[in-house]
PDB file of C-alpha atoms in Angstrom:
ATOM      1  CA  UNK A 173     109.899  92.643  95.107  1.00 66.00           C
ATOM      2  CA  UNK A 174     110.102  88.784  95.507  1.00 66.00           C
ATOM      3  CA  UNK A 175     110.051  88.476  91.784  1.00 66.00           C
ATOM      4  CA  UNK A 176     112.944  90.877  91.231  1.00 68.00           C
ATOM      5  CA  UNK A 177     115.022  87.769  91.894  1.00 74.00           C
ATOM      6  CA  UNK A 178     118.457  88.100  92.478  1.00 78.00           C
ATOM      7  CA  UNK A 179     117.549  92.120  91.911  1.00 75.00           C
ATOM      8  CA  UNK A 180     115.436  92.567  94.256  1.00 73.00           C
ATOM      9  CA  UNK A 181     117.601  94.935  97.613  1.00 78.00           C
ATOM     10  CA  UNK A 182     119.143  93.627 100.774  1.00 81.00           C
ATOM     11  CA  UNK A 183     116.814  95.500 102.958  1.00 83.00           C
ATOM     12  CA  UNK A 184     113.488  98.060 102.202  1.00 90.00           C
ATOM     13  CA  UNK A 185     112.645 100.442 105.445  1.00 91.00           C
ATOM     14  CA  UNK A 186     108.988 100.905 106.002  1.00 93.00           C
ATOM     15  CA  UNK A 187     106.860 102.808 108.344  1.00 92.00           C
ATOM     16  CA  UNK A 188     102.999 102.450 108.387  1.00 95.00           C
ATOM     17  CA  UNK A 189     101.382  99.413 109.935  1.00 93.00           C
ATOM     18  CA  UNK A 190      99.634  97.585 106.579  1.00 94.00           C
ATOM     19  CA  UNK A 191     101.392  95.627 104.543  1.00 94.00           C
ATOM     20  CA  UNK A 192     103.586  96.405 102.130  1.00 94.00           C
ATOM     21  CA  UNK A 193     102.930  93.069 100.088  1.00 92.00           C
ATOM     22  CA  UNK A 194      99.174  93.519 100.450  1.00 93.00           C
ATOM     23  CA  UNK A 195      99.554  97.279  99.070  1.00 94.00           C
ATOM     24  CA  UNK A 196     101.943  96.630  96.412  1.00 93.00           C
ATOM     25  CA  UNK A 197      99.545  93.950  94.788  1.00 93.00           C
ATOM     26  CA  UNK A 198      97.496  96.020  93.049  1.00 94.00           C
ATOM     27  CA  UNK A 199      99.876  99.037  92.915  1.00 96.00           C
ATOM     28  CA  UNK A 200     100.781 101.694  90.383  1.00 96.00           C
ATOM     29  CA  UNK A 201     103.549 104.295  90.704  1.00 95.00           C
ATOM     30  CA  UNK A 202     102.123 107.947  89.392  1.00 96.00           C
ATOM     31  CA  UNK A 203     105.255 110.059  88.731  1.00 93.00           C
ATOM     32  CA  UNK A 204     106.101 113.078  86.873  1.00 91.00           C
ATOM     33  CA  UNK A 205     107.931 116.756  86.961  1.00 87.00           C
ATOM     34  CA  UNK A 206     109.337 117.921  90.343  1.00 84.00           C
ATOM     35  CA  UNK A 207     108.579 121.104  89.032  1.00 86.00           C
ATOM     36  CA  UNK A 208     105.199 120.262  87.154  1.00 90.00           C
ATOM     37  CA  UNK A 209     102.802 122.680  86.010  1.00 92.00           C
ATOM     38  CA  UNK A 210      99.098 123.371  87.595  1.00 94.00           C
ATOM     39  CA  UNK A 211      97.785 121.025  84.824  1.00 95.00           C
ATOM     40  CA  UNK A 212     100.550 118.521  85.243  1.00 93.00           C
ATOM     41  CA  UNK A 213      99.685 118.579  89.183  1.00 95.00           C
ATOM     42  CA  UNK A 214      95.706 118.791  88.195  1.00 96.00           C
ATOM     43  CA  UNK A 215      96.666 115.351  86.365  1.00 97.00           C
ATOM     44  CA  UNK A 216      98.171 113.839  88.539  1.00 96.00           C
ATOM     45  CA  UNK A 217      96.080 113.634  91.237  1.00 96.00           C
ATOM     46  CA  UNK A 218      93.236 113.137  89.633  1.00 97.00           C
ATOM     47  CA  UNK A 219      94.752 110.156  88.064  1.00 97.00           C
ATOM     48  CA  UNK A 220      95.793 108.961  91.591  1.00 96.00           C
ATOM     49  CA  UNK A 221      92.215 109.609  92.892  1.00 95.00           C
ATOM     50  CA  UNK A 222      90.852 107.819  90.420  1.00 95.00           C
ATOM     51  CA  UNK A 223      93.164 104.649  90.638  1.00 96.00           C
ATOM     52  CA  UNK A 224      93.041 104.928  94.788  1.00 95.00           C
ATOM     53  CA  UNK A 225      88.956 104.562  94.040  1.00 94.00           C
ATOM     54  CA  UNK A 226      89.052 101.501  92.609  1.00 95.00           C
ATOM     55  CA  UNK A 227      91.237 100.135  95.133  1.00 94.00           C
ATOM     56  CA  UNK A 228      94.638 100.559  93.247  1.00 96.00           C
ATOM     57  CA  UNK A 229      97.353 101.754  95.404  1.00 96.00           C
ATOM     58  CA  UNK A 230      99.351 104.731  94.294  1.00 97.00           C
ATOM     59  CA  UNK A 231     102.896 104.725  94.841  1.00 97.00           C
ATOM     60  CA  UNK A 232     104.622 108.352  94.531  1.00 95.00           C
ATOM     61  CA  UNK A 233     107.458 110.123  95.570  1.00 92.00           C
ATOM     62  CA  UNK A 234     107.186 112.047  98.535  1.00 90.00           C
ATOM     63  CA  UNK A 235     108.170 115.658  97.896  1.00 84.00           C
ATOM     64  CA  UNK A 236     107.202 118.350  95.498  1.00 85.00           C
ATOM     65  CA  UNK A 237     105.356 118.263  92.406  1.00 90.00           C
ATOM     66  CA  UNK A 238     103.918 115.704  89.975  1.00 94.00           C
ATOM     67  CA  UNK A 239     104.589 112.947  92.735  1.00 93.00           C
ATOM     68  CA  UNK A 240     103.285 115.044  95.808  1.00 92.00           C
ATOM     69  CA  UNK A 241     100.073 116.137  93.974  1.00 95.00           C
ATOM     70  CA  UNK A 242      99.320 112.086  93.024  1.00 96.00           C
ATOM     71  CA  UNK A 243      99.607 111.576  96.828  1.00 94.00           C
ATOM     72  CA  UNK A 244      96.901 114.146  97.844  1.00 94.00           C
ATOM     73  CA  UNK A 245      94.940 113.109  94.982  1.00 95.00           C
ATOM     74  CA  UNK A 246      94.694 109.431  96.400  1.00 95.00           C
ATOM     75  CA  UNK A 247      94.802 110.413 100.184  1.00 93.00           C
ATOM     76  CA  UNK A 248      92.050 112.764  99.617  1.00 92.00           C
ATOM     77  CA  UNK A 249      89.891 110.029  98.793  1.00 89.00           C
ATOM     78  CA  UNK A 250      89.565 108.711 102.341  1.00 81.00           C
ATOM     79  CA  UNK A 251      89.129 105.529 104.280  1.00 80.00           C
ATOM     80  CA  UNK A 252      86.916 104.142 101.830  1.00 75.00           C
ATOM     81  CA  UNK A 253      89.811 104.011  99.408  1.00 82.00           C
ATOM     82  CA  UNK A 254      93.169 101.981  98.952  1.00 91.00           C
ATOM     83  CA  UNK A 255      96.142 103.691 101.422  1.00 93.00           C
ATOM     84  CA  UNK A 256      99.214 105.108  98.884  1.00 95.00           C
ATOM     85  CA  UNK A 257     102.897 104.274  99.639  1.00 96.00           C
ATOM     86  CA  UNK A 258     104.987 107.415  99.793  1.00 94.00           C
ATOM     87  CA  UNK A 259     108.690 106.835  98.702  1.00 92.00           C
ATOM     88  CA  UNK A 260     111.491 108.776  99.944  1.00 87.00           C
ATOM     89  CA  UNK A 261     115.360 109.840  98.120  1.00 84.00           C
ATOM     90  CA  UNK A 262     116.584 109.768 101.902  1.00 81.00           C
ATOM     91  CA  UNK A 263     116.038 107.719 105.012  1.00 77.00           C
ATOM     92  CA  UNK A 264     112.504 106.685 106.753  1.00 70.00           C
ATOM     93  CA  UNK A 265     113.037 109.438 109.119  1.00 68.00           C
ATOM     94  CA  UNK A 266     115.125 112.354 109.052  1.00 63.00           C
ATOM     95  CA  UNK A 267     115.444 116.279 108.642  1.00 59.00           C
ATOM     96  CA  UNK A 268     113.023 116.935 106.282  1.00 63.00           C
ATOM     97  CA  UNK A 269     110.786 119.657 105.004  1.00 70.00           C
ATOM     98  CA  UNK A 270     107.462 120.578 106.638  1.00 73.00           C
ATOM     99  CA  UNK A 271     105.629 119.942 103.625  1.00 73.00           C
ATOM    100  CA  UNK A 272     107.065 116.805 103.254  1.00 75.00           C
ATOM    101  CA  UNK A 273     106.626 116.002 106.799  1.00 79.00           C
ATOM    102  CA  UNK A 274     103.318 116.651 106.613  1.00 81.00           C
ATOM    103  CA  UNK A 275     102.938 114.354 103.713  1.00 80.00           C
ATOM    104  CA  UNK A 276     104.208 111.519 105.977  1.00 86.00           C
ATOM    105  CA  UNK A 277     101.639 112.376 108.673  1.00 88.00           C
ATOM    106  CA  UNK A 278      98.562 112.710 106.333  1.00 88.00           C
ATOM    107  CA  UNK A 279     100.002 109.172 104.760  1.00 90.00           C
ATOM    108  CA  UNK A 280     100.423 107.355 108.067  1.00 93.00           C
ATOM    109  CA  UNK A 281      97.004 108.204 109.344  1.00 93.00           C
ATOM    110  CA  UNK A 282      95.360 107.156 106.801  1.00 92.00           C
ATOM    111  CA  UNK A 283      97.020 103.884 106.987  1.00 93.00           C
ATOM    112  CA  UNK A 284      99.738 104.226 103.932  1.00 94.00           C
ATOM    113  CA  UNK A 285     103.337 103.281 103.832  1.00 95.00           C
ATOM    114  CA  UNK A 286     106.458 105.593 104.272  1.00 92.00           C
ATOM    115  CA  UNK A 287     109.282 103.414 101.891  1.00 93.00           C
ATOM    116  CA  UNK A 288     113.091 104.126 101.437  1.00 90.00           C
ATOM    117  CA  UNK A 289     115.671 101.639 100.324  1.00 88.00           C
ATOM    118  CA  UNK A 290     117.845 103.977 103.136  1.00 86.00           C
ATOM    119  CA  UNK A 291     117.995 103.316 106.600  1.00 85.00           C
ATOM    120  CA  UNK A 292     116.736 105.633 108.512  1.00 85.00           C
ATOM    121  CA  UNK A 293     118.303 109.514 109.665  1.00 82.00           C
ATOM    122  CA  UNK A 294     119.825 108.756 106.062  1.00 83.00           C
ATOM    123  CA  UNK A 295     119.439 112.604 104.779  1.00 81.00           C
ATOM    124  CA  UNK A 296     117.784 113.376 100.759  1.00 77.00           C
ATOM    125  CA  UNK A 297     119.860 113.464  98.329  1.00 76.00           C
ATOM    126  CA  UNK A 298     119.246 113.967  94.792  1.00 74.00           C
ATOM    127  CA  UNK A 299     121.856 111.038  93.934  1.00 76.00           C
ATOM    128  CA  UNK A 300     119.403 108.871  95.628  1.00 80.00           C
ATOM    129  CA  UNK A 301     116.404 109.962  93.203  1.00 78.00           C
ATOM    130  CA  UNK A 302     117.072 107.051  90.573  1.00 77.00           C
ATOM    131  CA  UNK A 303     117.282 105.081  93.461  1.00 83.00           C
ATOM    132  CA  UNK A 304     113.818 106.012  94.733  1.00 86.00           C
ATOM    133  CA  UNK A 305     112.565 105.877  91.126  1.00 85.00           C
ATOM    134  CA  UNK A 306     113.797 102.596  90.836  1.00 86.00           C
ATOM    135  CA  UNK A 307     111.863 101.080  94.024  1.00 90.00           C
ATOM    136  CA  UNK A 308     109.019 102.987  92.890  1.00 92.00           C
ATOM    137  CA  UNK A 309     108.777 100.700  90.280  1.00 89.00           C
ATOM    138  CA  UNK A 310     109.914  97.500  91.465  1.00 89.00           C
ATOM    139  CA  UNK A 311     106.780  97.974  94.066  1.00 92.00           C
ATOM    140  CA  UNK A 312     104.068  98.754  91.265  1.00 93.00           C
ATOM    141  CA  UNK A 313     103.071  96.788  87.861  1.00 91.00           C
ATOM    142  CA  UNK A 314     102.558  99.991  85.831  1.00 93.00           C
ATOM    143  CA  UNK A 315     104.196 103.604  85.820  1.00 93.00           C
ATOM    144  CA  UNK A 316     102.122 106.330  84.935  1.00 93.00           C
ATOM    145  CA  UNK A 317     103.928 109.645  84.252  1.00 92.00           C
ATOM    146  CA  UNK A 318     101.999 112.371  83.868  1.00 91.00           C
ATOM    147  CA  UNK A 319     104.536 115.179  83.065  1.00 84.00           C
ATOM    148  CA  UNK A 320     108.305 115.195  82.473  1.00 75.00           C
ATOM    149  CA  UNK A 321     110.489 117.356  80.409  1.00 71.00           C
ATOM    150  CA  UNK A 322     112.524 116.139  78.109  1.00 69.00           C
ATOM    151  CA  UNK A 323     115.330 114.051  78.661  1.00 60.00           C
ATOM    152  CA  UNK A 324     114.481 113.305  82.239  1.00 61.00           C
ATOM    153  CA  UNK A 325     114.168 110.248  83.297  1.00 57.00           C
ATOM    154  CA  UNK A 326     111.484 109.895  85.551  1.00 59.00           C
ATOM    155  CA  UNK A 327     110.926 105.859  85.887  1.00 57.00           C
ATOM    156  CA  UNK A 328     113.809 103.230  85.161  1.00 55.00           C
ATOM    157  CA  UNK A 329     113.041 101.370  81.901  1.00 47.00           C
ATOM    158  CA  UNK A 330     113.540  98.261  80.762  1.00 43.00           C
ATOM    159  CA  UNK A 331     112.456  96.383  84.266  1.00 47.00           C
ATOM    160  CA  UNK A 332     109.901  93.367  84.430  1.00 43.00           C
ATOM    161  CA  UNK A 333     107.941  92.513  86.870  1.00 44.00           C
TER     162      UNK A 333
END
């Protein structure tokens, strides 16, 4: 984020105990369809696996589709390979889903990152999803999407890192 520059936000909330600057080294953001298909999903986390194998961490969205299946992908992986960072539309905390909640636990416990560019108790919004897209990029030195319809815009363009 330090070489965003003048860019780069006022304030990043994290939960997890590594290190966000450690992670986001040797991070890529794996991103795609909310409402992705099996194969899409199939994608996705094997992609994430694969990169989360070789020590890459995956950065995703916490929630539904594309994004959710990269997480499991790379959290299924195990101790043995790099933690993900989850990234959330909303606050650090607040009244979530149970199947994003239990994203946050399986990500915590396995040492990963919880990130939000909101402070916490700030609720999801779907205004804040270009936000989240945005940091999820500004953390990572490559965006991989694996399935978006189009016109979406599922990554920010045009950024340098």
């Amino acid at each position: 984020l330090r070489a965003l520059g003048e860019d780069a936000p006022l304030g990043l909330w994290v939960r997890g105990t590594a290190s966000l600057a450690a992670l986001a080294e040797t991070a890529v953001a794996v991103t795609g369809a909310r409402a992705a298909s099996d194969y899409g999903k199939h994608v996705a986390g094997y992609l994430a696996g694969g990169l989360a194998d070789r020590n890459v961490t995956v950065v995703a969205a916490i929630g539904h589709g594309a994004d959710g299946a990269a997480l499991a992908g790379a959290l299924a992986r195990g101790e043995a390979a790099a933690p993900p960072i989850g990234v959330h539309a909303g606050g650090v905390t607040g009244p979530y889903g149970e199947a994003m909640l239990r994203h946050e636990r399986w990500l915590l416990g396995s040492g990963g990152l919880v990130a939000s560019l909101c402070a916490p108790g700030v609720p999801l919004s779907s205004a804040r999803a270009n936000q989240r897209q945005w940091l999820m990029t500004a953390l990572t030195s490559a965006v991989a999407v694996v399935e978006a319809a189009l016109g979406s815009h599922p990554c920010p363009l045009g950024r340098t890192r």
